[in-house]
Amino acid sequence: MDFKTIFEPFKIKSVEPLSVTSEEQRIKYLKDAHYNPFQLHSEYVLIDFLTDSGTSAMSSKQWSAILDGDEAYAGSKSWLKMEAEIKDLTGFEHILPTHQGRAGERILYGYLGGKGKVFISNTHFDTTRANIEFSGAEAIDIPIAESQEPMAYHPFKGNMDTKKLEELINKYGRENIGGVILTVTNNSGGGQPVSMENAKQIADICRNYKVNFFLDCCRIAENSYYIKHRETGFEDKTYRQIAQEMFSLADGCIMSAKKDGLVNMGGFLALKEQHLSDECTNLLIITEGFVTYGGLSGRDMEAIAIGLREVFDADYLRYRIRSTEYLGEKLYNMGVPLIWPIGGHAVYLDAKAFYPHIPVDQYPGQSLVCELYIKGGIRSVEIGSVMFGKYDDKGKLIPAPNELVRLAIPRRVYTQSHIEYVIEVFEKLIEDKDSARGFKIIEEPKFLRHFTAKFEYV
Ligand code: F0G
C-alpha cells in the first residue's frame, strides 16, 4: 500500500486502562520516589518508555497458545515447538532455553571467560559486560568512529571497527579471546543497525584466527529491516531470510526474547558446536532448569515460538521502525537534540545539549527524565553520568562521555495518538527549558546506582 500514514497493523482486542494523573499528583509521586523513576509505581505512569524489554503486547495467537502450554518437566511439546522454531530461524543445532538473555550470558561467557580472557564487541550491553567481568575476563568495545558523533549520519552506525578487531586479536593472542560478540542492533550505541557486510567481515576474521563469533541477537528482526532497506543486494530478500543469513555467519547466539521475541519473559542460547553445547548444558541444568524448559514455563515457550515468527511480518516491521522514527523525526524538527539517525527501538535524547545551563555534575539527564514525568507522566531512563559516572580519589565525579535519555518504545503497545501526546509534552518542555533544575545524589549503593539512588534538587 502506498499511503503516507503508517498505521498500527493490528486492532485492539483487550485493553489495559491507563491511569491519568495530574501534574500536582506527579510532583508528589516523584518526590516520594526520591526523583528516581525506577522507584515509581507503574500505575502512576501514563506512558512507560523505561524499556522495550518484556513490555510487548502479545497477539491473540500467542494468548491462545498459552492455554495450550505443556508444563511437563521433561520433553514438553511446547519446548519441541520452540526448539523447532529456533532451529529453523537460526540454523543452529543446539538450543538451550533460558529465562532471559542474561542467563544465557552467564552460562556462555561464564564458561568461556575467566581471568586473562578478553571479549570484543561493537558494544557490550550492560549485563553482557557485567557477566564477562564477573567471570574475571575483560570486555572491550570497538564501535566504528562515526558512532561517537551523535548527529553524524551513517546507515549502519552500529558496526564494529574490523581493523581494530584484528589488531586486538593480535595484541591479546587468539587463544585469549573468549569470543567476539556482535550486538544487533547496537542498543547501547543508540539502537543503531549493523550491516551484513560488517558481519561478514567479522566472521571472516574470526574464522581466520579460529575465534568464536557470537550474535547478541535480541533485536535481529529490527536489524534485518535496515539491511533490506539500506544495504544493496537485499531488496528482494525477506526479513527472515536476512536474519537467517546473519545467523549462518556465527558460531552461536544469545537472545533475550523479551525484545524481538514479542514476549514478556524468555530467552535462549543457540550453538553450532557439540562440545560447547554440552558444557553449557551442564551449567544450564545446575542453575536454570532441565534442558527442555530452562527457566521457562511451557506457556512461555508457546508464546516465544509464535512471537519469533510474528516479528518478521513485513507490515509489523514497517510499522515498528517507522513509528519509532516518526517520534524521533518530530522531536528533531522541533529542535530537540538527539542521536541521529533514529534507531529501531528507541529515541536517544542528548540532555547535555537540551539543558546547557545544567552542569554535568548536576545530572542534566536526570533533570530531563524528571521533567518528562512531571509534565507528562512519561517514564524514561537516564543513560549518562547517573548510570555510568564514577568518582575520582577526591570524590569528584568522573562523568560519562554523554548525558543521554532513552525513550524506549514497547512493541505493539502504544498508538499514534499516544505518540502525538508525547510530542505535545515536549512542546511544553521546550517552553519551560530554562526553569529545569539540576540534581544532587543524596544516597547511592556501590553498584548499579541508577536503580536505587536517591536525589534532591540542587
Ligand atoms: N543484550 C542486549 C543488547 C540487551 O538490550 C539486553 C537487555 C540484554 C542483552 C539482556 O537481556 O534483560 O533479557 O536479561 N536490555 C534491556 C533494555 C534490559 O532495557 O535495554 P535480559
mmCIF file of C-alpha atoms in Angstrom, residues 133-426:
data_model
loop_
_atom_site.group_PDB
_atom_site.id
_atom_site.type_symbol
_atom_site.label_atom_id
_atom_site.label_comp_id
_atom_site.label_asym_id
_atom_site.label_seq_id
_atom_site.Cartn_x
_atom_site.Cartn_y
_atom_site.Cartn_z
ATOM 1 C CA GLU A 133 33.688 -9.003 34.088
ATOM 2 C CA PHE A 134 32.138 -11.089 36.853
ATOM 3 C CA SER A 135 33.943 -14.125 35.383
ATOM 4 C CA GLY A 136 37.231 -12.200 35.695
ATOM 5 C CA ALA A 137 37.543 -11.535 31.959
ATOM 6 C CA GLU A 138 37.786 -8.193 30.184
ATOM 7 C CA ALA A 139 35.179 -6.684 27.809
ATOM 8 C CA ILE A 140 36.365 -4.280 25.091
ATOM 9 C CA ASP A 141 34.025 -2.170 22.909
ATOM 10 C CA ILE A 142 35.131 -1.209 19.411
ATOM 11 C CA PRO A 143 32.240 0.564 17.649
ATOM 12 C CA ILE A 144 33.107 2.460 14.440
ATOM 13 C CA ALA A 145 34.301 6.051 14.939
ATOM 14 C CA GLU A 146 31.090 7.529 13.424
ATOM 15 C CA SER A 147 29.088 6.099 16.338
ATOM 16 C CA GLN A 148 30.739 8.602 18.677
ATOM 17 C CA GLU A 149 29.243 11.613 16.912
ATOM 18 C CA PRO A 150 25.556 11.914 17.895
ATOM 19 C CA MET A 151 24.447 13.830 14.794
ATOM 20 C CA ALA A 152 26.653 12.220 12.128
ATOM 21 C CA TYR A 153 24.624 10.141 9.665
ATOM 22 C CA HIS A 154 25.808 6.616 8.922
ATOM 23 C CA PRO A 155 23.418 3.940 7.608
ATOM 24 C CA PHE A 156 24.985 1.306 9.879
ATOM 25 C CA LYS A 157 26.193 3.241 12.870
ATOM 26 C CA GLY A 158 26.119 0.045 14.960
ATOM 27 C CA ASN A 159 29.006 -1.531 13.003
ATOM 28 C CA MET A 160 32.160 -2.862 14.620
ATOM 29 C CA ASP A 161 35.588 -1.456 13.736
ATOM 30 C CA THR A 162 37.060 -4.505 11.969
ATOM 31 C CA LYS A 163 40.569 -3.043 11.715
ATOM 32 C CA LYS A 164 40.667 -2.678 15.491
ATOM 33 C CA LEU A 165 39.243 -6.191 15.850
ATOM 34 C CA GLU A 166 42.209 -7.707 14.050
ATOM 35 C CA GLU A 167 44.643 -5.523 15.991
ATOM 36 C CA LEU A 168 43.136 -6.632 19.311
ATOM 37 C CA ILE A 169 43.190 -10.329 18.394
ATOM 38 C CA ASN A 170 46.876 -9.974 17.513
ATOM 39 C CA LYS A 171 47.602 -7.931 20.641
ATOM 40 C CA TYR A 172 45.992 -10.356 23.117
ATOM 41 C CA GLY A 173 46.646 -13.585 21.190
ATOM 42 C CA ARG A 174 43.861 -15.627 19.626
ATOM 43 C CA GLU A 175 43.925 -18.218 22.437
ATOM 44 C CA ASN A 176 42.978 -15.487 24.934
ATOM 45 C CA ILE A 177 39.916 -14.253 23.064
ATOM 46 C CA GLY A 178 36.816 -15.645 24.804
ATOM 47 C CA GLY A 179 34.647 -14.523 21.932
ATOM 48 C CA VAL A 180 33.669 -11.747 19.570
ATOM 49 C CA ILE A 181 30.134 -10.539 20.223
ATOM 50 C CA LEU A 182 28.136 -8.600 17.656
ATOM 51 C CA THR A 183 25.147 -6.842 19.237
ATOM 52 C CA VAL A 184 22.350 -6.363 16.676
ATOM 53 C CA THR A 185 21.028 -3.751 16.813
ATOM 54 C CA ASN A 186 23.569 -1.960 18.957
ATOM 55 C CA ASN A 187 21.426 -0.995 21.957
ATOM 56 C CA SER A 188 23.991 0.982 23.965
ATOM 57 C CA GLY A 189 25.084 2.778 20.798
ATOM 58 C CA GLY A 190 21.609 4.193 20.164
ATOM 59 C CA GLY A 191 19.753 1.164 18.755
ATOM 60 C CA GLN A 192 21.784 1.515 15.557
ATOM 61 C CA PRO A 193 21.909 -1.304 12.989
ATOM 62 C CA VAL A 194 24.814 -3.462 11.823
ATOM 63 C CA SER A 195 25.306 -4.223 8.126
ATOM 64 C CA MET A 196 25.601 -7.714 6.671
ATOM 65 C CA GLU A 197 28.907 -6.661 5.138
ATOM 66 C CA ASN A 198 30.259 -5.831 8.594
ATOM 67 C CA ALA A 199 29.015 -9.141 9.990
ATOM 68 C CA LYS A 200 30.661 -11.000 7.078
ATOM 69 C CA GLN A 201 33.992 -9.256 7.641
ATOM 70 C CA ILE A 202 33.866 -10.103 11.344
ATOM 71 C CA ALA A 203 33.005 -13.727 10.540
ATOM 72 C CA ASP A 204 35.961 -13.942 8.122
ATOM 73 C CA ILE A 205 38.363 -12.534 10.704
ATOM 74 C CA CYS A 206 37.051 -14.878 13.393
ATOM 75 C CA ARG A 207 37.330 -17.885 11.079
ATOM 76 C CA ASN A 208 40.908 -16.971 10.107
ATOM 77 C CA TYR A 209 42.005 -16.670 13.712
ATOM 78 C CA LYS A 210 39.791 -19.525 14.947
ATOM 79 C CA VAL A 211 37.962 -17.290 17.402
ATOM 80 C CA ASN A 212 34.308 -17.787 18.456
ATOM 81 C CA PHE A 213 31.831 -15.387 16.877
ATOM 82 C CA PHE A 214 28.500 -14.866 18.652
ATOM 83 C CA LEU A 215 25.472 -12.709 17.934
ATOM 84 C CA ASP A 216 23.624 -10.880 20.701
ATOM 85 C CA CYS A 217 20.524 -11.046 18.547
ATOM 86 C CA CYS A 218 17.695 -9.725 20.705
ATOM 87 C CA ARG A 219 16.733 -7.115 18.081
ATOM 88 C CA ILE A 220 17.728 -9.017 14.926
ATOM 89 C CA ALA A 221 14.364 -8.568 13.176
ATOM 90 C CA GLU A 222 14.668 -4.795 13.557
ATOM 91 C CA ASN A 223 18.250 -5.039 12.280
ATOM 92 C CA SER A 224 17.072 -7.022 9.233
ATOM 93 C CA TYR A 225 14.697 -4.202 8.359
ATOM 94 C CA TYR A 226 17.596 -1.792 7.964
ATOM 95 C CA ILE A 227 19.628 -4.256 5.896
ATOM 96 C CA LYS A 228 16.763 -4.749 3.453
ATOM 97 C CA HIS A 229 16.230 -1.014 3.038
ATOM 98 C CA ARG A 230 19.753 0.369 3.328
ATOM 99 C CA GLU A 231 22.177 -2.260 2.026
ATOM 100 C CA THR A 232 22.368 -3.215 -1.648
ATOM 101 C CA GLY A 233 21.635 -6.778 -2.633
ATOM 102 C CA PHE A 234 18.936 -7.410 -0.019
ATOM 103 C CA GLU A 235 15.961 -5.666 -1.649
ATOM 104 C CA ASP A 236 14.335 -8.928 -2.714
ATOM 105 C CA LYS A 237 15.015 -10.979 0.404
ATOM 106 C CA THR A 238 12.530 -11.346 3.232
ATOM 107 C CA TYR A 239 13.411 -10.038 6.695
ATOM 108 C CA ARG A 240 13.573 -13.602 7.945
ATOM 109 C CA GLN A 241 15.945 -14.666 5.173
ATOM 110 C CA ILE A 242 18.206 -11.746 6.023
ATOM 111 C CA ALA A 243 18.265 -12.777 9.678
ATOM 112 C CA GLN A 244 18.962 -16.392 8.651
ATOM 113 C CA GLU A 245 21.898 -15.232 6.553
ATOM 114 C CA MET A 246 23.354 -13.348 9.508
ATOM 115 C CA PHE A 247 22.911 -16.334 11.833
ATOM 116 C CA SER A 248 24.712 -18.527 9.287
ATOM 117 C CA LEU A 249 27.859 -16.426 9.792
ATOM 118 C CA ALA A 250 28.114 -17.044 13.546
ATOM 119 C CA ASP A 251 29.051 -19.894 15.886
ATOM 120 C CA GLY A 252 26.122 -19.209 18.151
ATOM 121 C CA CYS A 253 23.809 -16.575 19.539
ATOM 122 C CA ILE A 254 22.155 -15.380 22.704
ATOM 123 C CA MET A 255 18.687 -13.937 22.553
ATOM 124 C CA SER A 256 16.635 -12.123 25.098
ATOM 125 C CA ALA A 257 13.221 -12.993 23.649
ATOM 126 C CA LYS A 258 11.814 -10.102 25.706
ATOM 127 C CA LYS A 259 12.595 -7.868 22.726
ATOM 128 C CA ASP A 260 12.085 -9.293 19.220
ATOM 129 C CA GLY A 261 10.592 -12.495 20.627
ATOM 130 C CA LEU A 262 7.495 -10.387 21.405
ATOM 131 C CA VAL A 263 7.047 -11.956 24.843
ATOM 132 C CA ASN A 264 7.152 -10.735 28.416
ATOM 133 C CA MET A 265 9.734 -13.261 29.595
ATOM 134 C CA GLY A 266 12.151 -15.705 27.993
ATOM 135 C CA GLY A 267 15.325 -16.243 26.055
ATOM 136 C CA PHE A 268 17.695 -18.815 24.632
ATOM 137 C CA LEU A 269 21.248 -19.717 23.821
ATOM 138 C CA ALA A 270 21.893 -21.429 20.471
ATOM 139 C CA LEU A 271 25.178 -23.056 19.484
ATOM 140 C CA LYS A 272 26.726 -24.727 16.480
ATOM 141 C CA GLU A 273 29.256 -26.893 18.223
ATOM 142 C CA GLN A 274 28.528 -30.039 20.259
ATOM 143 C CA HIS A 275 31.278 -29.750 22.867
ATOM 144 C CA LEU A 276 30.469 -26.153 23.811
ATOM 145 C CA SER A 277 26.791 -27.042 23.952
ATOM 146 C CA ASP A 278 27.497 -29.977 26.311
ATOM 147 C CA GLU A 279 29.470 -27.744 28.672
ATOM 148 C CA CYS A 280 26.768 -25.060 28.652
ATOM 149 C CA THR A 281 24.048 -27.662 29.140
ATOM 150 C CA ASN A 282 25.704 -28.761 32.394
ATOM 151 C CA LEU A 283 25.605 -25.195 33.672
ATOM 152 C CA LEU A 284 22.042 -24.760 32.437
ATOM 153 C CA ILE A 285 20.811 -27.719 34.485
ATOM 154 C CA ILE A 286 22.575 -26.535 37.637
ATOM 155 C CA THR A 287 21.063 -23.050 37.692
ATOM 156 C CA GLU A 288 18.292 -22.586 35.128
ATOM 157 C CA GLY A 289 16.450 -25.867 34.850
ATOM 158 C CA PHE A 290 16.234 -29.072 32.860
ATOM 159 C CA VAL A 291 17.182 -28.915 29.168
ATOM 160 C CA THR A 292 13.601 -28.903 27.928
ATOM 161 C CA TYR A 293 12.461 -25.818 29.818
ATOM 162 C CA GLY A 294 15.475 -23.863 31.133
ATOM 163 C CA GLY A 295 13.898 -21.171 33.262
ATOM 164 C CA LEU A 296 10.613 -21.162 31.364
ATOM 165 C CA SER A 297 7.122 -22.498 31.801
ATOM 166 C CA GLY A 298 5.528 -24.371 28.897
ATOM 167 C CA ARG A 299 3.181 -21.467 28.191
ATOM 168 C CA ASP A 300 6.136 -19.069 27.827
ATOM 169 C CA MET A 301 7.692 -21.388 25.268
ATOM 170 C CA GLU A 302 4.458 -21.472 23.241
ATOM 171 C CA ALA A 303 4.403 -17.678 23.127
ATOM 172 C CA ILE A 304 8.076 -17.446 22.107
ATOM 173 C CA ALA A 305 7.613 -19.922 19.227
ATOM 174 C CA ILE A 306 4.850 -17.722 17.814
ATOM 175 C CA GLY A 307 6.445 -14.353 18.627
ATOM 176 C CA LEU A 308 9.635 -15.244 16.761
ATOM 177 C CA ARG A 309 7.592 -15.738 13.607
ATOM 178 C CA GLU A 310 5.267 -12.741 14.007
ATOM 179 C CA VAL A 311 8.177 -10.343 14.483
ATOM 180 C CA PHE A 312 9.361 -10.843 10.885
ATOM 181 C CA ASP A 313 5.992 -9.873 9.413
ATOM 182 C CA ALA A 314 6.655 -7.131 6.855
ATOM 183 C CA ASP A 315 3.740 -4.907 7.919
ATOM 184 C CA TYR A 316 4.679 -5.218 11.565
ATOM 185 C CA LEU A 317 8.336 -4.312 10.984
ATOM 186 C CA ARG A 318 7.486 -1.361 8.774
ATOM 187 C CA TYR A 319 5.121 -0.013 11.433
ATOM 188 C CA ARG A 320 7.637 -0.714 14.182
ATOM 189 C CA ILE A 321 10.625 1.055 12.615
ATOM 190 C CA ARG A 322 8.606 3.896 11.084
ATOM 191 C CA SER A 323 6.729 4.678 14.291
ATOM 192 C CA THR A 324 9.948 4.991 16.308
ATOM 193 C CA GLU A 325 11.350 7.153 13.505
ATOM 194 C CA TYR A 326 8.183 9.241 13.468
ATOM 195 C CA LEU A 327 8.639 10.257 17.093
ATOM 196 C CA GLY A 328 12.356 10.916 16.586
ATOM 197 C CA GLU A 329 11.869 12.955 13.426
ATOM 198 C CA LYS A 330 9.164 15.127 15.013
ATOM 199 C CA LEU A 331 11.406 15.858 18.001
ATOM 200 C CA TYR A 332 14.351 16.527 15.701
ATOM 201 C CA ASN A 333 12.279 19.031 13.701
ATOM 202 C CA MET A 334 11.303 20.745 16.950
ATOM 203 C CA GLY A 335 14.999 21.237 17.660
ATOM 204 C CA VAL A 336 15.361 18.588 20.358
ATOM 205 C CA PRO A 337 18.975 17.357 20.243
ATOM 206 C CA LEU A 338 19.184 13.586 19.774
ATOM 207 C CA ILE A 339 21.166 10.695 18.326
ATOM 208 C CA TRP A 340 20.775 10.632 14.550
ATOM 209 C CA PRO A 341 19.605 8.679 12.634
ATOM 210 C CA ILE A 342 16.838 7.286 14.854
ATOM 211 C CA GLY A 343 17.412 3.657 15.873
ATOM 212 C CA GLY A 344 14.950 0.794 15.853
ATOM 213 C CA HIS A 345 13.648 0.519 19.384
ATOM 214 C CA ALA A 346 14.254 3.880 20.995
ATOM 215 C CA VAL A 347 14.896 7.597 20.651
ATOM 216 C CA TYR A 348 18.022 8.767 22.489
ATOM 217 C CA LEU A 349 17.945 12.405 23.592
ATOM 218 C CA ASP A 350 21.037 14.496 24.254
ATOM 219 C CA ALA A 351 20.230 16.067 27.632
ATOM 220 C CA LYS A 352 23.505 17.982 27.906
ATOM 221 C CA ALA A 353 22.630 19.884 24.726
ATOM 222 C CA PHE A 354 18.958 20.247 25.736
ATOM 223 C CA TYR A 355 19.776 21.761 29.152
ATOM 224 C CA PRO A 356 23.114 23.547 28.602
ATOM 225 C CA HIS A 357 22.555 25.535 31.820
ATOM 226 C CA ILE A 358 22.698 22.379 33.971
ATOM 227 C CA PRO A 359 26.301 21.310 34.637
ATOM 228 C CA VAL A 360 27.171 17.651 34.124
ATOM 229 C CA ASP A 361 27.744 17.112 37.863
ATOM 230 C CA GLN A 362 24.109 18.136 38.369
ATOM 231 C CA TYR A 363 22.936 15.382 36.015
ATOM 232 C CA PRO A 364 21.047 17.061 33.126
ATOM 233 C CA GLY A 365 19.782 13.626 32.023
ATOM 234 C CA GLN A 366 18.082 13.096 35.371
ATOM 235 C CA SER A 367 16.507 16.572 35.038
ATOM 236 C CA LEU A 368 15.067 15.655 31.656
ATOM 237 C CA VAL A 369 13.789 12.317 32.957
ATOM 238 C CA CYS A 370 12.064 14.085 35.874
ATOM 239 C CA GLU A 371 10.628 16.879 33.711
ATOM 240 C CA LEU A 372 9.161 14.294 31.316
ATOM 241 C CA TYR A 373 7.424 12.617 34.224
ATOM 242 C CA ILE A 374 6.192 15.780 35.918
ATOM 243 C CA LYS A 375 4.932 17.475 32.744
ATOM 244 C CA GLY A 376 3.516 14.407 31.016
ATOM 245 C CA GLY A 377 3.613 11.275 33.180
ATOM 246 C CA ILE A 378 6.188 9.834 30.762
ATOM 247 C CA ARG A 379 8.783 7.488 32.225
ATOM 248 C CA SER A 380 12.194 7.301 30.545
ATOM 249 C CA VAL A 381 15.697 6.349 31.598
ATOM 250 C CA GLU A 382 18.891 8.346 32.068
ATOM 251 C CA ILE A 383 21.906 6.880 30.252
ATOM 252 C CA GLY A 384 24.597 9.253 31.359
ATOM 253 C CA SER A 385 26.547 10.120 34.467
ATOM 254 C CA VAL A 386 23.904 8.743 36.829
ATOM 255 C CA MET A 387 24.216 5.335 35.158
ATOM 256 C CA PHE A 388 27.919 5.332 34.259
ATOM 257 C CA GLY A 389 29.533 8.108 36.341
ATOM 258 C CA LYS A 390 32.377 7.233 38.678
ATOM 259 C CA TYR A 391 34.281 9.160 41.365
ATOM 260 C CA ASP A 392 37.974 10.010 41.494
ATOM 261 C CA ASP A 393 40.136 9.731 44.666
ATOM 262 C CA LYS A 394 38.886 13.105 45.887
ATOM 263 C CA GLY A 395 35.256 12.118 45.396
ATOM 264 C CA LYS A 396 34.824 14.300 42.310
ATOM 265 C CA LEU A 397 32.520 12.987 39.598
ATOM 266 C CA ILE A 398 34.162 11.449 36.520
ATOM 267 C CA PRO A 399 31.270 11.962 34.098
ATOM 268 C CA ALA A 400 30.106 9.564 31.391
ATOM 269 C CA PRO A 401 31.002 10.530 27.797
ATOM 270 C CA ASN A 402 27.378 11.505 27.055
ATOM 271 C CA GLU A 403 24.300 12.588 29.012
ATOM 272 C CA LEU A 404 21.551 10.719 27.187
ATOM 273 C CA VAL A 405 17.927 9.933 27.961
ATOM 274 C CA ARG A 406 16.349 6.902 26.278
ATOM 275 C CA LEU A 407 12.725 6.777 25.204
ATOM 276 C CA ALA A 408 12.375 3.028 24.555
ATOM 277 C CA ILE A 409 9.181 2.112 22.720
ATOM 278 C CA PRO A 410 7.375 -1.082 23.800
ATOM 279 C CA ARG A 411 6.285 -3.230 20.843
ATOM 280 C CA ARG A 412 2.617 -3.072 19.734
ATOM 281 C CA VAL A 413 1.624 -1.207 22.912
ATOM 282 C CA TYR A 414 1.126 2.487 22.169
ATOM 283 C CA THR A 415 -0.808 4.034 19.291
ATOM 284 C CA GLN A 416 -0.169 7.079 17.155
ATOM 285 C CA SER A 417 -2.204 9.321 19.468
ATOM 286 C CA HIS A 418 -0.056 8.314 22.447
ATOM 287 C CA ILE A 419 2.963 9.383 20.407
ATOM 288 C CA GLU A 420 1.251 12.660 19.421
ATOM 289 C CA TYR A 421 0.670 13.278 23.114
ATOM 290 C CA VAL A 422 4.377 12.677 23.858
ATOM 291 C CA ILE A 423 5.286 15.204 21.168
ATOM 292 C CA GLU A 424 2.954 17.732 22.807
ATOM 293 C CA VAL A 425 4.634 17.159 26.163
ATOM 294 C CA PHE A 426 7.950 18.013 24.509
#
